[in-house]
Amino acid sequence: FPSRGASSDTTDIWKIRLQLTKPVTWIPLVWGVMCGAAASGNYHWIWNPFDPNDRDVLLGLEDALKGLVAMILAGPFLTGYTQTINDWYDREIDAINEPYRPIPSGAISEGQVIFQIWSLLLGGLGIAYGLDVWTGHDFPVVLALSVFGSFISYIYSAPPLKLKQNGWAGNYALGCSYISLPWWCGQAVFGQLDRPVYFILPILYSIAGLGIAIVNDFKSVEGDRQMGLNSLPVAFGVDGAKWICAGSVTLTQLGVAAYLYSIGETTYAAIILGLILPQVYFQATLLLPDPVANDVKYQASSQPFFVFGILATALCLGHHDFTA
């Protein structure tokens, strides 16, 4: 979801269009698709060195191509749509606070922005339907997920709902869109979403994602208060919000570890616990002492352990025999 935009220090329209899509924000979505593919248990390698039964080169190439198309759908197209539409609805505020950004600076015309929004949205939905056809879905689940995600993106940025103005709704929309939706997309391309656990665990991780999203709000608390944005640091104060952040990130991952232990996946449960420990350490040494000064350092230190925990969980689900 939204990030700071680049300045319009170029006149190349394609560079400006790329700036509006903010490629750095594609990365979590691409990772989420990869986790969903792992959770399906049905992704085939081109040549798997660990499994002699998984060395069908043609099947591996087809799956690699499917995965690439799903990542292009989640990243450049639908995240690009999200970022562009967010900048469009923030253009008046940006004209005051960040007039150098592409839209308020006039580096790209309003008509060109509208064209980009529709092109990315319709192109993304077309790719989603193509993936459903390619994978033989009776119900177009990838298209349905894409329509739902695009709708959430719209109401996140656009009035009258503008979820970003509300701390709980806005931050959960971020967590869900960064984690659950790309996971479900990747899993639907390679397998099926036919068990409650495939919804419950990504949703738990999305609640943790809500906590991570709070970190981005600490430095802007005064500006948000003046603009009437009810972020969680505004609603609960910095001290209250930092505990909500730490609690949501840690407790949800402990819940995931407990579930994996309950189904007999003790090794994976131990891996998740091992990945939680450094996150707790960075919360205790960076987040809780001073979330405003340490927000970037905390994110950089803690998030790698979080995202590898998501991948470990997905690999566990793909490996687990639910019929046993």
JSON list of C-alpha atoms in Angstrom, two decimals, residues 70-183:
[
{"chain": "A", "resi": 70, "resn": "ALA", "atom": "CA", "xyz": [0.95, -14.18, -10.66]},
{"chain": "A", "resi": 71, "resn": "MET", "atom": "CA", "xyz": [3.76, -11.98, -9.32]},
{"chain": "A", "resi": 72, "resn": "ILE", "atom": "CA", "xyz": [3.31, -9.53, -12.20]},
{"chain": "A", "resi": 73, "resn": "LEU", "atom": "CA", "xyz": [-0.42, -9.45, -11.42]},
{"chain": "A", "resi": 74, "resn": "ALA", "atom": "CA", "xyz": [0.14, -8.77, -7.71]},
{"chain": "A", "resi": 75, "resn": "GLY", "atom": "CA", "xyz": [3.06, -6.37, -8.12]},
{"chain": "A", "resi": 76, "resn": "PRO", "atom": "CA", "xyz": [3.23, -4.10, -11.18]},
{"chain": "A", "resi": 77, "resn": "PHE", "atom": "CA", "xyz": [-0.47, -4.24, -12.01]},
{"chain": "A", "resi": 78, "resn": "LEU", "atom": "CA", "xyz": [-2.61, -4.32, -8.87]},
{"chain": "A", "resi": 79, "resn": "THR", "atom": "CA", "xyz": [-0.11, -2.78, -6.44]},
{"chain": "A", "resi": 80, "resn": "GLY", "atom": "CA", "xyz": [0.75, -0.25, -9.15]},
{"chain": "A", "resi": 81, "resn": "TYR", "atom": "CA", "xyz": [-2.97, 0.52, -9.45]},
{"chain": "A", "resi": 82, "resn": "THR", "atom": "CA", "xyz": [-3.22, 0.90, -5.67]},
{"chain": "A", "resi": 83, "resn": "GLN", "atom": "CA", "xyz": [-0.28, 3.29, -5.44]},
{"chain": "A", "resi": 84, "resn": "THR", "atom": "CA", "xyz": [-1.43, 5.40, -8.38]},
{"chain": "A", "resi": 85, "resn": "ILE", "atom": "CA", "xyz": [-5.00, 5.76, -7.12]},
{"chain": "A", "resi": 86, "resn": "ASN", "atom": "CA", "xyz": [-3.71, 6.63, -3.64]},
{"chain": "A", "resi": 87, "resn": "ASP", "atom": "CA", "xyz": [-1.60, 9.45, -5.08]},
{"chain": "A", "resi": 88, "resn": "TRP", "atom": "CA", "xyz": [-4.57, 10.61, -7.13]},
{"chain": "A", "resi": 89, "resn": "TYR", "atom": "CA", "xyz": [-6.82, 11.00, -4.10]},
{"chain": "A", "resi": 90, "resn": "ASP", "atom": "CA", "xyz": [-4.00, 12.59, -2.08]},
{"chain": "A", "resi": 91, "resn": "ARG", "atom": "CA", "xyz": [-3.18, 15.14, -4.78]},
{"chain": "A", "resi": 92, "resn": "GLU", "atom": "CA", "xyz": [-4.66, 18.13, -2.92]},
{"chain": "A", "resi": 93, "resn": "ILE", "atom": "CA", "xyz": [-2.87, 17.32, 0.35]},
{"chain": "A", "resi": 94, "resn": "ASP", "atom": "CA", "xyz": [0.35, 16.59, -1.55]},
{"chain": "A", "resi": 95, "resn": "ALA", "atom": "CA", "xyz": [0.09, 19.96, -3.30]},
{"chain": "A", "resi": 96, "resn": "ILE", "atom": "CA", "xyz": [0.57, 21.51, 0.15]},
{"chain": "A", "resi": 97, "resn": "ASN", "atom": "CA", "xyz": [2.92, 19.07, 1.86]},
{"chain": "A", "resi": 98, "resn": "GLU", "atom": "CA", "xyz": [4.87, 17.52, -1.03]},
{"chain": "A", "resi": 99, "resn": "PRO", "atom": "CA", "xyz": [4.38, 19.68, -4.13]},
{"chain": "A", "resi": 100, "resn": "TYR", "atom": "CA", "xyz": [7.36, 18.03, -5.85]},
{"chain": "A", "resi": 101, "resn": "ARG", "atom": "CA", "xyz": [5.51, 14.73, -6.32]},
{"chain": "A", "resi": 102, "resn": "PRO", "atom": "CA", "xyz": [4.51, 13.80, -9.90]},
{"chain": "A", "resi": 103, "resn": "ILE", "atom": "CA", "xyz": [0.80, 14.70, -9.79]},
{"chain": "A", "resi": 104, "resn": "PRO", "atom": "CA", "xyz": [0.82, 18.01, -7.85]},
{"chain": "A", "resi": 105, "resn": "SER", "atom": "CA", "xyz": [3.94, 19.18, -9.70]},
{"chain": "A", "resi": 106, "resn": "GLY", "atom": "CA", "xyz": [2.17, 18.77, -13.04]},
{"chain": "A", "resi": 107, "resn": "ALA", "atom": "CA", "xyz": [4.82, 16.35, -14.34]},
{"chain": "A", "resi": 108, "resn": "ILE", "atom": "CA", "xyz": [1.95, 14.11, -15.45]},
{"chain": "A", "resi": 109, "resn": "SER", "atom": "CA", "xyz": [-1.49, 15.34, -16.48]},
{"chain": "A", "resi": 110, "resn": "GLU", "atom": "CA", "xyz": [-4.69, 14.33, -14.75]},
{"chain": "A", "resi": 111, "resn": "GLY", "atom": "CA", "xyz": [-5.88, 12.58, -17.90]},
{"chain": "A", "resi": 112, "resn": "GLN", "atom": "CA", "xyz": [-2.69, 10.53, -18.06]},
{"chain": "A", "resi": 113, "resn": "VAL", "atom": "CA", "xyz": [-3.11, 9.52, -14.41]},
{"chain": "A", "resi": 114, "resn": "ILE", "atom": "CA", "xyz": [-6.72, 8.41, -14.96]},
{"chain": "A", "resi": 115, "resn": "PHE", "atom": "CA", "xyz": [-5.60, 6.42, -18.01]},
{"chain": "A", "resi": 116, "resn": "GLN", "atom": "CA", "xyz": [-2.90, 4.71, -15.92]},
{"chain": "A", "resi": 117, "resn": "ILE", "atom": "CA", "xyz": [-5.35, 3.83, -13.14]},
{"chain": "A", "resi": 118, "resn": "TRP", "atom": "CA", "xyz": [-7.79, 2.18, -15.54]},
{"chain": "A", "resi": 119, "resn": "SER", "atom": "CA", "xyz": [-5.07, 0.47, -17.57]},
{"chain": "A", "resi": 120, "resn": "LEU", "atom": "CA", "xyz": [-3.48, -1.13, -14.53]},
{"chain": "A", "resi": 121, "resn": "LEU", "atom": "CA", "xyz": [-6.83, -2.15, -13.04]},
{"chain": "A", "resi": 122, "resn": "LEU", "atom": "CA", "xyz": [-8.32, -3.64, -16.20]},
{"chain": "A", "resi": 123, "resn": "GLY", "atom": "CA", "xyz": [-5.00, -5.16, -17.23]},
{"chain": "A", "resi": 124, "resn": "GLY", "atom": "CA", "xyz": [-4.68, -6.78, -13.82]},
{"chain": "A", "resi": 125, "resn": "LEU", "atom": "CA", "xyz": [-8.21, -8.19, -13.91]},
{"chain": "A", "resi": 126, "resn": "GLY", "atom": "CA", "xyz": [-7.53, -9.54, -17.41]},
{"chain": "A", "resi": 127, "resn": "ILE", "atom": "CA", "xyz": [-4.37, -11.29, -16.20]},
{"chain": "A", "resi": 128, "resn": "ALA", "atom": "CA", "xyz": [-6.27, -12.69, -13.21]},
{"chain": "A", "resi": 129, "resn": "TYR", "atom": "CA", "xyz": [-8.95, -14.18, -15.46]},
{"chain": "A", "resi": 130, "resn": "GLY", "atom": "CA", "xyz": [-6.24, -15.57, -17.74]},
{"chain": "A", "resi": 131, "resn": "LEU", "atom": "CA", "xyz": [-4.65, -17.34, -14.76]},
{"chain": "A", "resi": 132, "resn": "ASP", "atom": "CA", "xyz": [-8.03, -18.86, -13.87]},
{"chain": "A", "resi": 133, "resn": "VAL", "atom": "CA", "xyz": [-8.41, -20.18, -17.41]},
{"chain": "A", "resi": 134, "resn": "TRP", "atom": "CA", "xyz": [-4.81, -21.45, -17.46]},
{"chain": "A", "resi": 135, "resn": "THR", "atom": "CA", "xyz": [-5.23, -23.34, -14.18]},
{"chain": "A", "resi": 136, "resn": "GLY", "atom": "CA", "xyz": [-8.67, -24.72, -15.13]},
{"chain": "A", "resi": 137, "resn": "HIS", "atom": "CA", "xyz": [-10.66, -23.16, -12.29]},
{"chain": "A", "resi": 138, "resn": "ASP", "atom": "CA", "xyz": [-14.39, -23.84, -12.42]},
{"chain": "A", "resi": 139, "resn": "PHE", "atom": "CA", "xyz": [-14.89, -20.66, -10.39]},
{"chain": "A", "resi": 140, "resn": "PRO", "atom": "CA", "xyz": [-12.60, -17.71, -11.26]},
{"chain": "A", "resi": 141, "resn": "VAL", "atom": "CA", "xyz": [-11.07, -17.49, -7.77]},
{"chain": "A", "resi": 142, "resn": "VAL", "atom": "CA", "xyz": [-8.02, -15.44, -8.82]},
{"chain": "A", "resi": 143, "resn": "LEU", "atom": "CA", "xyz": [-10.27, -12.92, -10.54]},
{"chain": "A", "resi": 144, "resn": "ALA", "atom": "CA", "xyz": [-12.55, -12.77, -7.48]},
{"chain": "A", "resi": 145, "resn": "LEU", "atom": "CA", "xyz": [-9.57, -12.14, -5.19]},
{"chain": "A", "resi": 146, "resn": "SER", "atom": "CA", "xyz": [-8.32, -9.44, -7.57]},
{"chain": "A", "resi": 147, "resn": "VAL", "atom": "CA", "xyz": [-11.69, -7.70, -7.71]},
{"chain": "A", "resi": 148, "resn": "PHE", "atom": "CA", "xyz": [-11.96, -7.80, -3.91]},
{"chain": "A", "resi": 149, "resn": "GLY", "atom": "CA", "xyz": [-8.41, -6.49, -3.43]},
{"chain": "A", "resi": 150, "resn": "SER", "atom": "CA", "xyz": [-8.96, -3.72, -5.97]},
{"chain": "A", "resi": 151, "resn": "PHE", "atom": "CA", "xyz": [-12.15, -2.68, -4.18]},
{"chain": "A", "resi": 152, "resn": "ILE", "atom": "CA", "xyz": [-10.32, -2.55, -0.83]},
{"chain": "A", "resi": 153, "resn": "SER", "atom": "CA", "xyz": [-7.61, -0.45, -2.50]},
{"chain": "A", "resi": 154, "resn": "TYR", "atom": "CA", "xyz": [-10.23, 1.97, -3.77]},
{"chain": "A", "resi": 155, "resn": "ILE", "atom": "CA", "xyz": [-12.07, 2.45, -0.49]},
{"chain": "A", "resi": 156, "resn": "TYR", "atom": "CA", "xyz": [-8.74, 2.73, 1.34]},
{"chain": "A", "resi": 157, "resn": "SER", "atom": "CA", "xyz": [-7.90, 5.89, -0.62]},
{"chain": "A", "resi": 158, "resn": "ALA", "atom": "CA", "xyz": [-11.18, 7.27, -1.92]},
{"chain": "A", "resi": 159, "resn": "PRO", "atom": "CA", "xyz": [-13.92, 9.18, -0.11]},
{"chain": "A", "resi": 160, "resn": "PRO", "atom": "CA", "xyz": [-16.37, 8.78, 1.47]},
{"chain": "A", "resi": 161, "resn": "LEU", "atom": "CA", "xyz": [-15.02, 5.66, 3.25]},
{"chain": "A", "resi": 162, "resn": "LYS", "atom": "CA", "xyz": [-11.30, 6.43, 2.92]},
{"chain": "A", "resi": 163, "resn": "LEU", "atom": "CA", "xyz": [-10.20, 3.66, 5.29]},
{"chain": "A", "resi": 164, "resn": "LYS", "atom": "CA", "xyz": [-6.77, 5.23, 5.73]},
{"chain": "A", "resi": 165, "resn": "GLN", "atom": "CA", "xyz": [-8.41, 7.86, 7.95]},
{"chain": "A", "resi": 166, "resn": "ASN", "atom": "CA", "xyz": [-9.26, 5.18, 10.51]},
{"chain": "A", "resi": 167, "resn": "GLY", "atom": "CA", "xyz": [-6.39, 3.51, 12.32]},
{"chain": "A", "resi": 168, "resn": "TRP", "atom": "CA", "xyz": [-7.93, 0.06, 12.81]},
{"chain": "A", "resi": 169, "resn": "ALA", "atom": "CA", "xyz": [-9.57, -0.27, 9.40]},
{"chain": "A", "resi": 170, "resn": "GLY", "atom": "CA", "xyz": [-6.74, 1.33, 7.46]},
{"chain": "A", "resi": 171, "resn": "ASN", "atom": "CA", "xyz": [-3.95, -0.63, 9.09]},
{"chain": "A", "resi": 172, "resn": "TYR", "atom": "CA", "xyz": [-5.80, -3.93, 8.80]},
{"chain": "A", "resi": 173, "resn": "ALA", "atom": "CA", "xyz": [-6.48, -3.22, 5.13]},
{"chain": "A", "resi": 174, "resn": "LEU", "atom": "CA", "xyz": [-2.72, -2.82, 4.73]},
{"chain": "A", "resi": 175, "resn": "GLY", "atom": "CA", "xyz": [-1.97, -6.07, 6.53]},
{"chain": "A", "resi": 176, "resn": "CYS", "atom": "CA", "xyz": [-4.58, -8.03, 4.62]},
{"chain": "A", "resi": 177, "resn": "SER", "atom": "CA", "xyz": [-3.53, -6.68, 1.25]},
{"chain": "A", "resi": 178, "resn": "TYR", "atom": "CA", "xyz": [0.18, -7.25, 1.85]},
{"chain": "A", "resi": 179, "resn": "ILE", "atom": "CA", "xyz": [-0.15, -10.77, 3.28]},
{"chain": "A", "resi": 180, "resn": "SER", "atom": "CA", "xyz": [-3.48, -12.58, 2.92]},
{"chain": "A", "resi": 181, "resn": "LEU", "atom": "CA", "xyz": [-4.53, -11.63, -0.61]},
{"chain": "A", "resi": 182, "resn": "PRO", "atom": "CA", "xyz": [-1.24, -12.46, -2.40]},
{"chain": "A", "resi": 183, "resn": "TRP", "atom": "CA", "xyz": [-0.93, -15.68, -0.35]}
]
